C-alpha positions as MATLAB code, in Angstrom:
seq = 'DQEKCTKCGVCASDFACPAIVKATVEPGGEPAYSINPDICLGCAVCMQICPEGAIHIVKREGEK';
ca = [
     -39.166   59.279   -2.273;
     -40.325   62.560   -1.912;
     -44.310   61.751   -1.454;
     -42.417   59.983    2.103;
     -40.481   62.652    2.817;
     -42.077   64.677    5.296;
     -38.943   67.251    5.697;
     -37.782   66.671    8.571;
     -33.609   67.065    7.810;
     -32.642   64.024    9.722;
     -30.490   62.984    7.378;
     -28.755   66.430    6.326;
     -28.532   67.421   10.601;
     -27.920   64.669   11.749;
     -26.200   62.390    9.400;
     -23.487   64.381    8.032;
     -22.516   63.272    4.485;
     -21.715   65.280    1.232;
     -24.103   63.389   -0.640;
     -26.934   64.591    0.806;
     -28.532   68.089   -0.697;
     -30.560   70.694    1.023;
     -32.434   72.239   -1.983;
     -33.333   75.780   -1.999;
     -36.424   77.176   -1.424;
     -38.414   80.135   -1.557;
     -38.489   82.092    1.935;
     -40.732   80.477    4.043;
     -41.691   77.260    1.628;
     -40.245   73.394    3.223;
     -37.173   72.386    2.098;
     -36.482   69.347   -0.026;
     -33.721   66.980    0.012;
     -32.173   65.595   -2.592;
     -28.741   63.017   -2.866;
     -26.327   63.932   -5.540;
     -25.736   60.285   -7.320;
     -22.445   60.856   -8.695;
     -20.624   61.320   -5.340;
     -22.945   58.955   -2.932;
     -20.766   55.904   -1.660;
     -23.827   53.862   -1.815;
     -22.957   53.199    2.126;
     -26.694   53.166    2.815;
     -26.672   54.987    6.216;
     -29.079   57.094    5.074;
     -32.132   54.989    4.604;
     -31.165   53.554    8.037;
     -31.601   57.240    9.808;
     -34.091   58.113    7.459;
     -37.188   57.965   10.366;
     -40.594   57.964    7.403;
     -38.289   55.383    5.220;
     -38.202   57.568    1.829;
     -34.746   56.903    1.497;
     -33.438   53.701   -1.408;
     -30.665   52.774   -2.598;
     -31.193   52.945   -6.224;
     -28.501   50.742   -8.204;
     -26.989   52.348  -11.962;
     -26.850   51.681  -14.909;
     -24.076   48.685  -14.947;
     -24.068   48.069  -10.939;
     -24.250   44.627  -10.098;
];
């Protein structure tokens, strides 16, 4: 949830998951983080460590 994300970077710096991607920003701008669904294993650790509750598990089409 990009609206809840404060861009603190805990998801990327404290949890070294390759699925969490820091987006390129313009010089001086705030970073943006996203999760690459093709790499995500669905372990939900990132969801648990996000202090703002901005990460949610979204099931892919066809998943139970």
